[in-house]
Short mmCIF file of C-alpha atoms in Angstrom, two decimals:
data_model
loop_
_atom_site.label_atom_id
_atom_site.label_comp_id
_atom_site.label_asym_id
_atom_site.label_seq_id
_atom_site.Cartn_x
_atom_site.Cartn_y
_atom_site.Cartn_z
CA MET A 626 -26.51 10.27 8.09
CA GLN A 627 -25.00 7.69 5.77
CA LEU A 628 -24.53 4.25 7.25
CA THR A 629 -21.62 2.16 6.10
CA LEU A 630 -20.03 -1.19 6.63
CA TRP A 631 -16.44 -0.22 6.05
CA SER A 632 -14.46 2.93 6.71
CA TYR A 633 -11.08 3.92 5.31
CA GLU A 634 -10.36 6.12 8.33
CA GLY A 635 -11.55 6.20 11.91
CA PRO A 636 -12.23 9.37 13.91
CA PRO A 637 -9.31 11.74 14.73
CA HIS A 638 -8.70 10.28 18.18
CA ILE A 639 -7.64 7.03 16.52
CA GLY A 640 -4.90 9.09 14.75
CA ALA A 641 -3.81 10.47 18.15
CA MET A 642 -3.65 6.94 19.47
CA ARG A 643 -1.36 5.97 16.58
CA ILE A 644 1.07 8.67 17.59
CA VAL A 645 1.23 7.76 21.33
CA ALA A 646 1.36 4.06 20.49
CA SER A 647 4.42 4.74 18.34
CA MET A 648 6.35 6.49 21.08
CA GLU A 649 7.83 5.76 24.51
CA GLY A 650 7.27 7.90 27.58
CA VAL A 651 4.01 9.48 26.16
CA HIS A 652 0.54 8.72 27.49
CA LEU A 653 -2.92 9.73 26.34
CA VAL A 654 -5.97 10.17 28.51
CA LEU A 655 -9.07 9.93 26.30
CA HIS A 656 -12.41 11.21 27.53
CA ALA A 657 -14.58 8.53 25.91
CA PRO A 658 -17.70 6.47 26.64
CA GLN A 659 -17.66 2.88 27.76
CA GLY A 660 -16.93 0.69 24.70
CA ASP A 661 -14.45 2.87 22.94
CA THR A 662 -11.66 0.61 24.17
CA TYR A 663 -12.27 -1.35 20.99
CA ALA A 664 -9.52 0.76 19.50
CA ASP A 665 -6.97 -1.34 21.45
CA LEU A 666 -7.74 -4.23 19.09
CA LEU A 667 -6.37 -2.24 16.12
CA PHE A 668 -2.84 -2.50 17.66
CA THR A 669 -2.94 -5.85 19.56
CA MET A 670 -4.73 -7.81 16.89
CA ILE A 671 -3.98 -6.22 13.48
CA GLU A 672 -0.43 -5.02 14.23
CA ARG A 673 0.24 -7.86 16.65
CA ARG A 674 1.75 -5.64 19.27
CA ALA A 675 2.83 -7.32 22.53
CA THR A 676 1.37 -4.55 24.72
CA ARG A 677 -1.72 -2.35 24.77
CA PRO A 678 -1.34 1.18 23.50
CA PRO A 679 -0.51 3.75 26.22
CA VAL A 680 -4.11 5.08 26.53
CA THR A 681 -6.32 5.60 29.54
CA TYR A 682 -10.08 5.93 28.93
CA THR A 683 -12.46 7.74 31.26
CA SER A 684 -15.14 5.26 30.07
CA PHE A 685 -18.15 7.20 31.27
CA GLN A 686 -21.53 5.43 31.14
CA ALA A 687 -25.02 6.65 30.20
CA ARG A 688 -26.06 6.94 33.85
CA GLU A 689 -23.16 9.30 34.54
CA LEU A 690 -24.16 11.84 31.89
CA GLY A 691 -26.50 13.56 34.36
CA SER A 692 -23.81 13.96 36.93
CA ASP A 693 -20.32 15.54 36.98
CA THR A 694 -18.32 13.81 34.24
CA ALA A 695 -15.59 16.48 34.66
CA GLU A 696 -14.72 14.91 38.03
CA LEU A 697 -14.27 11.58 36.21
CA VAL A 698 -11.76 13.27 33.92
CA LYS A 699 -9.70 14.51 36.84
CA THR A 700 -9.76 11.12 38.51
CA SER A 701 -8.60 9.30 35.38
CA VAL A 702 -5.83 11.82 34.66
CA GLY A 703 -4.51 11.59 38.21
CA GLU A 704 -4.56 7.79 38.15
CA ALA A 705 -2.81 7.62 34.80
CA VAL A 706 0.03 9.90 35.86
CA GLU A 707 0.46 7.93 39.09
CA ARG A 708 0.41 4.51 37.47
CA PHE A 709 2.23 5.02 34.18
CA LYS A 710 4.46 7.95 35.10
CA PRO A 711 4.61 9.42 31.57
CA ARG A 712 7.14 12.13 30.60
CA VAL A 713 4.48 13.87 28.52
CA LEU A 714 0.74 13.63 28.91
CA LEU A 715 -1.77 14.16 26.11
CA VAL A 716 -5.43 14.75 26.87
CA GLY A 717 -8.20 14.52 24.29
CA GLU A 718 -11.75 13.38 23.77
CA ALA A 719 -13.67 10.99 21.56
CA CYS A 720 -16.63 11.89 19.35
CA THR A 721 -19.34 11.34 22.03
CA ALA A 722 -17.34 13.15 24.75
CA GLU A 723 -16.96 16.14 22.42
CA LEU A 724 -20.67 16.71 22.68
CA ILE A 725 -20.54 16.95 26.51
CA GLN A 726 -17.99 19.83 26.33
CA ASP A 727 -16.13 18.94 29.48
CA GLN A 728 -12.84 20.38 27.98
CA PRO A 729 -10.69 17.70 29.59
CA GLY A 730 -7.42 19.34 28.43
CA ALA A 731 -8.17 22.48 30.44
CA LEU A 732 -9.14 20.38 33.40
CA ALA A 733 -5.87 18.48 33.28
CA ARG A 734 -3.72 21.62 32.90
CA GLY A 735 -5.34 23.01 35.99
CA MET A 736 -4.42 20.06 38.17
CA GLY A 737 -0.74 21.12 38.66
CA LEU A 738 0.67 17.88 37.37
CA PRO A 739 4.47 17.22 37.49
CA VAL A 740 4.61 16.47 33.73
CA PRO A 741 4.00 18.58 30.58
CA VAL A 742 0.31 18.39 29.56
CA LEU A 743 -0.77 18.95 25.94
CA SER A 744 -4.45 19.39 25.15
CA LEU A 745 -5.62 17.98 21.79
CA GLU A 746 -8.39 19.74 19.92
CA LEU A 747 -9.54 17.09 17.47
CA PRO A 748 -12.95 17.96 15.84
CA ALA A 749 -14.38 14.52 15.47
CA TYR A 750 -17.31 15.48 13.25
CA ALA A 751 -15.22 17.46 10.70
CA ARG A 752 -11.86 15.51 10.52
CA LYS A 753 -10.69 11.96 10.43
CA GLU A 754 -7.83 9.66 11.47
CA CYS A 755 -4.94 10.74 9.25
CA TRP A 756 -5.58 14.40 10.11
CA GLY A 757 -5.75 13.48 13.78
CA ALA A 758 -2.31 11.78 13.58
CA ASN A 759 -0.86 14.71 11.60
CA GLU A 760 -2.28 17.27 14.10
CA THR A 761 -1.21 15.31 17.21
CA PHE A 762 2.37 14.88 16.06
CA TYR A 763 2.55 18.59 15.18
CA GLN A 764 1.15 19.68 18.53
CA LEU A 765 3.54 17.34 20.36
CA VAL A 766 6.65 18.59 18.49
CA ARG A 767 5.51 22.23 18.70
CA GLY A 768 4.61 21.97 22.38
CA LEU A 769 8.04 20.55 23.34
CA LEU A 770 10.13 22.85 21.09
CA LYS A 771 8.35 26.19 21.19
CA SER A 772 10.53 27.42 24.01
CA ARG A 773 13.61 26.60 21.94
CA VAL A 774 12.62 28.46 18.75
CA PRO A 775 15.52 30.84 17.86
CA GLU A 776 15.00 34.56 17.47
CA ALA A 777 13.59 35.79 14.18
CA GLY A 778 16.22 36.27 11.59
CA ARG A 779 18.71 34.04 13.23
CA HIS A 780 19.99 31.34 10.86
CA PRO A 781 21.11 27.91 11.94
CA GLU A 782 24.86 27.28 12.41
CA PRO A 783 26.54 25.72 9.38
CA ARG A 784 27.50 22.06 9.66
CA PRO A 785 31.12 21.49 10.80
CA ALA A 786 33.32 20.27 8.00
CA ASP A 787 34.37 17.22 9.96
CA ARG A 788 30.79 16.00 10.69
CA ARG A 789 28.67 13.90 8.37
CA PRO A 790 25.27 15.36 7.42
CA ARG A 791 22.44 14.33 9.74
CA ALA A 792 18.76 13.83 8.84
CA ASN A 793 15.52 13.27 10.74
CA LEU A 794 13.00 10.69 9.36
CA LEU A 795 9.57 12.01 10.18
CA GLY A 796 6.20 10.38 9.80
CA PRO A 797 6.33 6.62 10.37
CA THR A 798 3.68 5.49 12.89
CA ALA A 799 1.98 2.49 14.36
CA LEU A 800 -0.62 0.95 12.04
CA GLY A 801 1.25 2.49 9.10
CA PHE A 802 1.95 0.47 5.98
CA ARG A 803 5.44 -1.18 6.28
CA CYS A 804 6.77 1.73 8.28
CA ARG A 805 9.20 -0.38 10.31
CA ASP A 806 10.88 -1.75 7.21
CA ASP A 807 10.82 1.52 5.26
CA VAL A 808 12.68 3.26 8.15
CA GLU A 809 15.39 0.55 7.94
CA GLU A 810 15.67 0.73 4.20
CA VAL A 811 15.82 4.57 4.05
CA THR A 812 18.45 4.56 6.84
CA ARG A 813 20.63 2.21 4.72
CA LEU A 814 19.99 4.35 1.64
CA LEU A 815 21.13 7.54 3.46
CA ALA A 816 24.11 5.76 4.91
CA SER A 817 25.21 4.73 1.41
CA VAL A 818 25.65 8.46 0.53
CA GLY A 819 27.23 9.46 3.84
CA VAL A 820 24.15 10.80 5.77
CA ASP A 821 23.44 9.73 9.31
CA VAL A 822 19.87 9.42 10.67
CA HIS A 823 19.64 11.53 13.78
CA VAL A 824 15.99 11.04 14.98
CA VAL A 825 13.18 8.82 13.74
CA ALA A 826 9.79 10.06 14.94
CA PRO A 827 7.22 9.32 16.01
CA LEU A 828 7.89 5.58 15.60
CA GLY A 829 10.19 4.49 18.39
CA ALA A 830 10.91 8.04 19.64
CA THR A 831 10.86 9.51 23.16
CA PRO A 832 10.07 13.05 24.23
CA GLU A 833 13.82 13.64 24.63
CA ASP A 834 14.32 12.54 21.01
CA LEU A 835 11.81 15.16 19.86
CA LEU A 836 13.92 17.82 21.68
CA ARG A 837 16.92 16.75 19.56
CA ILE A 838 15.10 17.29 16.18
CA PRO A 839 16.62 20.76 15.63
CA GLU A 840 20.17 19.39 15.84
CA ALA A 841 19.82 17.71 12.44
CA ASP A 842 20.68 19.40 9.14
CA PHE A 843 17.46 18.52 7.40
CA ASN A 844 14.22 16.52 7.70
CA VAL A 845 12.92 13.74 5.49
CA CYS A 846 9.10 13.77 5.25
CA LEU A 847 8.64 10.00 4.74
CA TYR A 848 4.79 10.09 5.15
CA PRO A 849 3.27 13.49 4.35
CA GLU A 850 -0.19 12.35 5.73
CA THR A 851 1.44 12.28 9.18
CA ALA A 852 4.29 14.68 9.12
CA ASP A 853 3.92 17.43 6.49
CA GLN A 854 2.58 19.98 9.03
CA THR A 855 5.49 19.27 11.42
CA CYS A 856 8.03 19.58 8.65
CA LEU A 857 6.61 22.90 7.53
CA TRP A 858 6.71 24.31 11.13
CA LEU A 859 10.32 23.10 11.60
CA GLU A 860 11.23 24.75 8.29
CA ARG A 861 9.73 28.08 9.38
CA MET A 862 10.94 28.11 12.97
CA PHE A 863 14.36 26.43 12.79
CA GLY A 864 15.29 26.87 9.18
CA GLN A 865 15.50 23.09 8.60
CA PRO A 866 14.96 22.21 4.88
CA THR A 867 12.71 19.24 4.03
CA VAL A 868 13.29 16.41 1.54
CA LYS A 869 9.80 15.92 0.13
CA THR A 870 10.37 13.23 -2.43
CA VAL A 871 9.09 9.89 -1.12
CA PRO A 872 11.45 7.13 -2.37
CA ILE A 873 8.94 4.55 -3.63
CA GLY A 874 10.00 3.11 -6.97
CA ILE A 875 13.34 3.26 -8.89
CA GLY A 876 12.75 6.73 -10.35
CA ALA A 877 11.50 8.22 -7.14
CA THR A 878 14.41 6.77 -5.19
CA ARG A 879 16.91 8.35 -7.54
CA ASP A 880 15.00 11.69 -7.30
CA PHE A 881 15.15 11.31 -3.51
CA LEU A 882 18.91 10.88 -3.59
CA ASP A 883 19.25 13.89 -5.85
CA GLU A 884 17.24 15.98 -3.46
CA VAL A 885 19.28 14.77 -0.50
CA GLY A 886 22.50 15.59 -2.41
CA ARG A 887 21.33 19.17 -3.16
CA ILE A 888 20.24 19.85 0.42
CA ALA A 889 23.19 18.20 2.12
CA GLY A 890 25.76 19.38 -0.42
CA ILE A 891 27.14 15.94 -1.23
CA ASP A 892 27.72 13.82 -4.31
CA VAL A 893 25.23 10.95 -4.63
CA THR A 894 26.05 9.76 -8.12
CA ASP A 895 27.53 6.37 -7.24
CA ALA A 896 24.52 5.42 -5.08
CA LYS A 897 21.92 5.89 -7.89
CA SER A 898 22.71 2.61 -9.68
CA PRO A 899 22.97 -0.13 -7.04
CA ILE A 900 23.58 -3.71 -8.03
CA SER A 901 20.94 -4.82 -5.54
CA SER A 902 18.11 -3.44 -7.57
CA ARG A 903 16.65 -6.24 -9.72
CA MET A 904 13.33 -4.65 -10.53
CA PRO A 905 14.43 -2.70 -13.70
CA TRP A 906 15.79 -5.85 -15.33
CA TYR A 907 12.90 -8.14 -14.17
CA SER A 908 10.34 -5.70 -15.54
CA ARG A 909 11.99 -5.89 -18.97
CA SER A 910 12.79 -9.59 -18.88
CA VAL A 911 11.17 -12.27 -21.08
CA ASP A 912 9.20 -13.56 -18.07
CA SER A 913 7.45 -10.26 -17.66
CA THR A 914 6.93 -8.89 -21.18
CA TYR A 915 3.36 -10.25 -21.21
CA LEU A 916 2.54 -7.71 -18.45
CA THR A 917 2.99 -4.75 -20.72
CA GLY A 918 -0.22 -2.77 -21.20
CA LYS A 919 -2.11 -4.44 -18.30
CA ARG A 920 -4.90 -2.03 -17.16
CA VAL A 921 -4.45 -0.97 -13.55
CA PHE A 922 -6.78 0.87 -11.18
CA ILE A 923 -5.30 2.46 -8.04
CA PHE A 924 -7.07 3.63 -4.86
CA ALA A 925 -5.06 4.26 -1.68
CA ASP A 926 -3.68 7.06 0.49
CA ALA A 927 -2.38 9.88 -1.59
CA THR A 928 1.38 9.21 -1.06
CA HIS A 929 1.20 5.59 -2.10
CA ALA A 930 -1.34 6.15 -4.85
CA VAL A 931 0.80 8.78 -6.60
CA ALA A 932 3.94 6.70 -6.24
CA ALA A 933 2.22 3.60 -7.54
CA ALA A 934 0.92 5.47 -10.59
CA ARG A 935 4.45 6.57 -11.50
CA MET A 936 5.75 3.03 -11.12
CA CYS A 937 2.91 1.55 -13.20
CA ALA A 938 3.19 4.02 -16.01
CA GLU A 939 6.95 4.60 -16.17
CA GLU A 940 8.67 1.52 -14.71
CA LEU A 941 6.48 -1.58 -15.24
CA GLY A 942 4.76 -0.70 -18.57
CA PHE A 943 1.25 -0.98 -17.11
CA THR A 944 -1.63 1.20 -18.37
CA LEU A 945 -3.18 3.42 -15.67
CA VAL A 946 -6.96 3.51 -16.14
CA GLY A 947 -7.93 5.16 -12.90
CA ILE A 948 -6.59 6.62 -9.60
CA GLY A 949 -8.14 7.83 -6.45
CA THR A 950 -7.75 8.46 -2.64
CA TYR A 951 -9.80 8.68 0.49
CA ALA A 952 -7.40 11.36 1.89
CA ARG A 953 -9.26 14.53 1.01
CA GLU A 954 -6.49 16.75 2.53
CA PHE A 955 -4.18 15.52 -0.30
CA ALA A 956 -6.74 15.38 -3.09
CA ARG A 957 -4.86 18.00 -5.07
CA ASP A 958 -1.78 15.80 -5.35
CA VAL A 959 -3.92 12.88 -6.70
CA ARG A 960 -5.77 15.23 -9.13
CA GLU A 961 -2.54 16.48 -10.52
CA CYS A 962 -1.28 12.90 -10.91
CA ALA A 963 -4.52 11.93 -12.64
CA LYS A 964 -4.17 14.86 -15.05
CA ARG A 965 -0.55 13.86 -15.85
CA TYR A 966 -1.58 10.34 -16.87
CA GLY A 967 -4.86 11.26 -18.52
CA VAL A 968 -7.26 9.59 -16.23
CA GLU A 969 -10.24 10.59 -14.12
CA PRO A 970 -9.47 11.03 -10.37
CA LEU A 971 -11.82 9.53 -7.70
CA ILE A 972 -11.86 11.40 -4.38
CA THR A 973 -14.15 9.70 -1.98
CA ASP A 974 -14.27 7.77 1.38
CA ASP A 975 -17.21 5.64 0.23
CA TYR A 976 -16.03 2.13 -0.73
CA LEU A 977 -19.26 1.62 -2.75
CA GLU A 978 -18.15 4.37 -5.14
CA VAL A 979 -14.76 2.69 -5.43
CA GLU A 980 -16.46 -0.60 -6.32
CA LYS A 981 -18.66 1.09 -8.85
CA ARG A 982 -15.72 2.69 -10.57
CA ALA A 983 -13.77 -0.63 -10.57
CA THR A 984 -16.76 -2.35 -12.12
CA GLU A 985 -17.01 0.30 -14.85
CA LEU A 986 -13.28 0.18 -15.65
CA GLN A 987 -12.81 -3.62 -15.45
CA PRO A 988 -9.11 -3.33 -14.74
CA GLU A 989 -6.79 -6.33 -14.95
CA LEU A 990 -5.09 -5.40 -11.67
CA MET A 991 -6.18 -3.30 -8.62
CA LEU A 992 -3.71 -1.66 -6.24
CA GLY A 993 -5.28 -0.40 -3.01
CA THR A 994 -6.09 -0.91 0.64
CA GLN A 995 -7.67 -3.94 2.33
CA MET A 996 -11.02 -2.57 1.14
CA GLU A 997 -9.97 -2.90 -2.46
CA ARG A 998 -8.76 -6.45 -1.73
CA HIS A 999 -12.31 -7.42 -0.82
CA ILE A 1000 -13.78 -5.46 -3.77
CA ALA A 1001 -11.32 -7.12 -6.20
CA LYS A 1002 -12.11 -10.60 -4.79
CA ARG A 1003 -15.81 -10.11 -5.50
CA LEU A 1004 -15.11 -8.85 -9.00
CA GLY A 1005 -12.55 -11.60 -9.77
CA ILE A 1006 -9.74 -9.12 -10.31
CA PRO A 1007 -6.11 -9.69 -9.10
CA CYS A 1008 -5.20 -7.19 -6.30
CA ALA A 1009 -2.17 -6.09 -4.31
CA VAL A 1010 -2.35 -3.97 -1.12
CA ILE A 1011 -0.19 -0.82 -1.25
CA SER A 1012 -1.36 1.34 1.66
CA ALA A 1013 -3.23 1.55 4.94
CA PRO A 1014 -5.88 0.66 6.08
CA VAL A 1015 -4.56 -2.82 6.12
CA HIS A 1016 -5.14 -6.16 7.90
CA VAL A 1017 -2.94 -8.48 9.80
CA GLN A 1018 -1.42 -10.11 6.75
CA ASP A 1019 0.10 -6.82 5.74
CA PHE A 1020 2.31 -6.74 8.91
CA PRO A 1021 4.59 -9.60 7.76
CA ALA A 1022 7.30 -11.06 9.90
CA ARG A 1023 9.76 -10.92 6.98
CA TYR A 1024 11.56 -7.81 5.80
CA ALA A 1025 9.34 -6.21 3.18
CA PRO A 1026 9.94 -2.49 2.71
CA GLN A 1027 8.25 -0.37 0.03
CA MET A 1028 10.83 2.38 -0.13
CA GLY A 1029 14.30 2.42 -1.63
CA PHE A 1030 15.77 0.03 -4.18
CA GLU A 1031 14.94 -3.09 -2.17
CA GLY A 1032 11.42 -1.78 -1.78
CA ALA A 1033 11.14 -1.69 -5.57
CA ASN A 1034 12.10 -5.34 -5.65
CA VAL A 1035 9.44 -6.14 -3.08
CA ILE A 1036 6.83 -4.15 -5.01
CA PHE A 1037 7.64 -5.90 -8.23
CA ASP A 1038 7.03 -9.25 -6.67
CA THR A 1039 3.89 -8.14 -4.88
CA TRP A 1040 2.26 -6.56 -7.86
CA VAL A 1041 3.28 -9.02 -10.63
CA HIS A 1042 2.61 -12.31 -8.80
CA PRO A 1043 -1.18 -11.86 -8.67
CA LEU A 1044 -1.15 -11.43 -12.47
CA MET A 1045 1.08 -14.48 -12.92
CA MET A 1046 -1.16 -16.60 -10.73
CA GLY A 1047 -4.19 -15.44 -12.65
CA LEU A 1048 -2.47 -16.41 -15.90
CA GLU A 1049 -1.68 -19.88 -14.55
CA GLU A 1050 -5.32 -20.45 -13.57
CA HIS A 1051 -6.45 -19.26 -16.98
CA LEU A 1052 -4.06 -21.63 -18.77
CA ILE A 1053 -4.83 -24.60 -16.54
CA THR A 1054 -8.56 -24.13 -17.23
CA MET A 1055 -8.14 -23.58 -20.96
CA PHE A 1056 -5.92 -26.63 -21.52
CA ARG A 1057 -6.99 -29.09 -18.86
CA GLU A 1058 -8.28 -31.59 -21.49
CA ASP A 1059 -5.18 -31.24 -23.66
CA PHE A 1060 -3.13 -34.41 -24.12
CA GLU A 1061 0.04 -32.60 -22.94
CA PHE A 1062 -1.41 -30.70 -19.95
CA HIS A 1063 -4.10 -32.92 -18.40
CA ASP A 1064 -3.70 -34.21 -14.81
CA ALA A 1065 -2.77 -37.76 -15.86
CA ALA A 1066 0.01 -36.70 -18.34
CA THR A 1067 3.52 -37.73 -17.47
CA ALA A 1068 6.29 -35.20 -17.39
CA SER A 1069 7.67 -34.63 -20.88
CA HIS A 1070 11.23 -35.54 -19.92
CA LEU A 1071 10.11 -39.10 -18.87
CA GLY A 1072 9.07 -40.08 -22.49
CA SER A 1073 5.80 -41.35 -23.86
CA ARG A 1074 6.07 -44.93 -22.53
CA VAL A 1075 5.95 -44.04 -18.87
CA GLY A 1076 2.49 -44.00 -17.37
CA THR A 1077 -0.56 -42.66 -19.13
CA SER A 1078 0.33 -39.96 -21.57
CA ARG A 1079 -3.18 -38.70 -22.40
CA PRO A 1080 -6.70 -39.33 -21.25
CA ALA A 1081 -8.66 -42.11 -22.71
CA GLU A 1082 -10.64 -41.08 -25.71
CA ALA A 1083 -14.24 -42.18 -26.06
CA GLY A 1084 -14.64 -44.59 -28.96
CA SER A 1085 -10.89 -44.80 -29.70
CA GLU A 1086 -9.42 -48.16 -30.64
CA SER A 1087 -6.21 -49.75 -29.41
CA GLN A 1088 -3.10 -48.86 -31.22
CA SER A 1089 -2.29 -51.22 -34.05
CA ALA A 1090 0.53 -53.56 -33.48
CA ALA A 1091 1.93 -52.54 -36.82
CA GLU A 1092 2.00 -48.88 -35.73
CA PRO A 1093 5.36 -47.75 -34.27
CA ALA A 1094 5.08 -47.24 -30.49
CA ASP A 1095 6.49 -43.71 -30.66
CA SER A 1096 4.44 -42.49 -33.65
CA PRO A 1097 2.59 -39.29 -32.92
CA VAL A 1098 -1.20 -39.48 -32.45
CA ASP A 1099 -3.32 -36.41 -32.82
CA SER A 1100 -5.44 -35.46 -29.81
CA PRO A 1101 -9.05 -34.37 -30.15
CA VAL A 1102 -8.02 -30.82 -29.40
CA ASP A 1103 -5.38 -30.77 -32.10
CA SER A 1104 -7.28 -32.73 -34.68
CA LEU A 1105 -9.11 -30.64 -37.23
CA ALA A 1106 -10.76 -33.57 -39.00
CA GLN A 1107 -14.19 -32.43 -37.86
CA ALA A 1108 -13.75 -28.78 -38.73
CA ASP A 1109 -12.63 -26.95 -41.82
CA VAL A 1110 -10.40 -24.06 -40.72
CA SER A 1111 -9.04 -23.21 -44.15
CA THR A 1112 -11.39 -20.16 -44.43
CA VAL A 1113 -10.94 -18.86 -40.86
CA ILE A 1114 -9.00 -15.62 -40.51
CA TRP A 1115 -7.79 -13.65 -37.46
CA ALA A 1116 -8.73 -9.98 -36.83
CA ALA A 1117 -5.77 -7.74 -36.02
CA GLU A 1118 -6.91 -7.08 -32.44
CA ALA A 1119 -7.38 -10.82 -31.84
CA GLU A 1120 -3.81 -11.46 -33.08
CA GLN A 1121 -2.61 -8.80 -30.64
CA GLU A 1122 -4.48 -10.38 -27.77
CA LEU A 1123 -3.10 -13.78 -28.73
CA LYS A 1124 0.51 -12.41 -28.34
CA LYS A 1125 -0.19 -11.85 -24.63
CA ILE A 1126 -0.33 -15.61 -24.14
CA PRO A 1127 3.20 -17.03 -23.32
CA PHE A 1128 5.03 -18.37 -26.33
CA PHE A 1129 5.20 -21.98 -25.06
CA VAL A 1130 1.37 -22.40 -25.28
CA ARG A 1131 0.55 -19.80 -27.82
CA GLY A 1132 0.40 -22.26 -30.67
CA LYS A 1133 -1.97 -24.49 -28.78
CA ALA A 1134 -4.21 -21.55 -27.98
CA ARG A 1135 -4.27 -20.59 -31.70
CA ARG A 1136 -5.26 -24.19 -32.80
CA ASN A 1137 -7.90 -24.53 -30.11
CA THR A 1138 -9.46 -21.20 -31.04
CA GLU A 1139 -9.42 -21.91 -34.79
CA ARG A 1140 -11.09 -25.30 -34.10
CA PHE A 1141 -13.75 -23.67 -31.98
CA ALA A 1142 -14.37 -20.99 -34.69
CA ALA A 1143 -14.72 -23.58 -37.43
CA GLU A 1144 -17.15 -25.67 -35.39
CA GLN A 1145 -19.22 -22.54 -34.72
CA GLY A 1146 -19.14 -21.36 -38.30
CA ILE A 1147 -17.23 -18.22 -37.42
CA GLN A 1148 -15.20 -16.88 -40.35
CA THR A 1149 -13.32 -14.06 -38.55
CA ILE A 1150 -11.79 -14.63 -35.12
CA THR A 1151 -12.11 -11.67 -32.82
CA VAL A 1152 -11.05 -11.02 -29.25
CA GLU A 1153 -14.51 -12.17 -28.18
CA THR A 1154 -14.07 -15.44 -30.12
CA LEU A 1155 -10.70 -16.02 -28.39
CA TYR A 1156 -12.29 -15.75 -24.94
CA ASP A 1157 -15.37 -17.77 -26.00
CA ALA A 1158 -12.99 -20.53 -26.98
CA LYS A 1159 -11.30 -20.31 -23.66
CA ALA A 1160 -14.65 -20.62 -21.91
CA HIS A 1161 -15.72 -23.47 -24.16
CA PHE A 1162 -12.65 -25.65 -23.41
CA GLY A 1163 -12.83 -24.74 -19.76
CA ARG A 1164 -16.25 -26.31 -19.27
#
């Protein structure tokens, strides 16, 4: 058995908890040992929920394993129904309880309870959290709707001409990445083309809402890791088509609208170029041109990883150097994406392998989960979180969607700011002794007579009375008196690297580097020389 410190996914019963914690009127009885209630902290601490998830634990102890734990299941089920009065009861078991083989679902169904009981079969030693959420949502929808499945060959009624198209948004859950805001943004996006949102599930849904799912004209699979199995079943049983494009990024959002238009039979042309989308212009603006070609490594769930790769390569001008996912059920999607952009895919749930790959690639930006945030911090690489698993700071109080045109604006800020902050630190370090940029320098608009304009120079003499007060004085960094730079030349790749430095300090960087090269007796300045000079002046 491999021991680990971090895990991208918990066992499948955590996925089941995410579904019930997302809904109202649904309760889960979990056959689990004492101590498994730690899972409550995922919701109350990380997601900052005001209430505990609707889960009752049997909490058997070691001394009870030799007795009848099945009776404990029945007692817990009865007490949960009496106390919480759920409209649907789910019954499952945790990893340890699976070994006991009490079959709590069968026990609960035999109790003659006044509510529907759904038994969850979640193989804890073969599957993980995302699969558990996907399977639980599927079993819940299928269990409630199986009696309403139309006869084979019967097609759904056409939409009345006087009614707007209706769509279900399926997949958002508790502990998901920005699900709350994504739902709001996609609802606005659909409304802009004349489509009403009928049911959102499981987030905020009730059992009665699930019964209304077939009334919609089509489904939108917002999060395939949670809802693809449910959407496929609804397509087979009820003839409901599925919009599969996830609208993350400008291009994907436009593709999403095109797919909605084809399925709903409506014109979406006017909605594909909204004035609210600033990301396309910002990504081409003078402030951001230095980002072009930045090397990016992505590791996340499959949906967000693939979407991020497209945005990096096609919308922001980054260079994708690696992509991977921990979601093995969707590894094919990530492999196809990696092939499209000519990089090697990484499919693993071992964060040490991710760290090893990041160390080998030495990217200039990492996009990933909270795991990658820690890895990037150790490696000194800027990082932005793009998918679950996440920590408390990734459940912001502000409105911060990832989907739609506004989501693209949020993503631009989130991804670009770590690089800009890194650049500022680089420049502050490189030029901290410069007469224009040191801590004691006055603001340029105040003039040279106000305050101290440059640090005191060792061995310098007072300015001559005959010298004009405003006459320029060379600083040690600018002065080339001690170094002959007439024979120093720049290699082509060093000139290219120099162009990545913003124009307003590029000349200063050139002079500093040439001075350093002359002092070191270097005839040809390479990329290594450029960074050696940066390190030299940063000491």
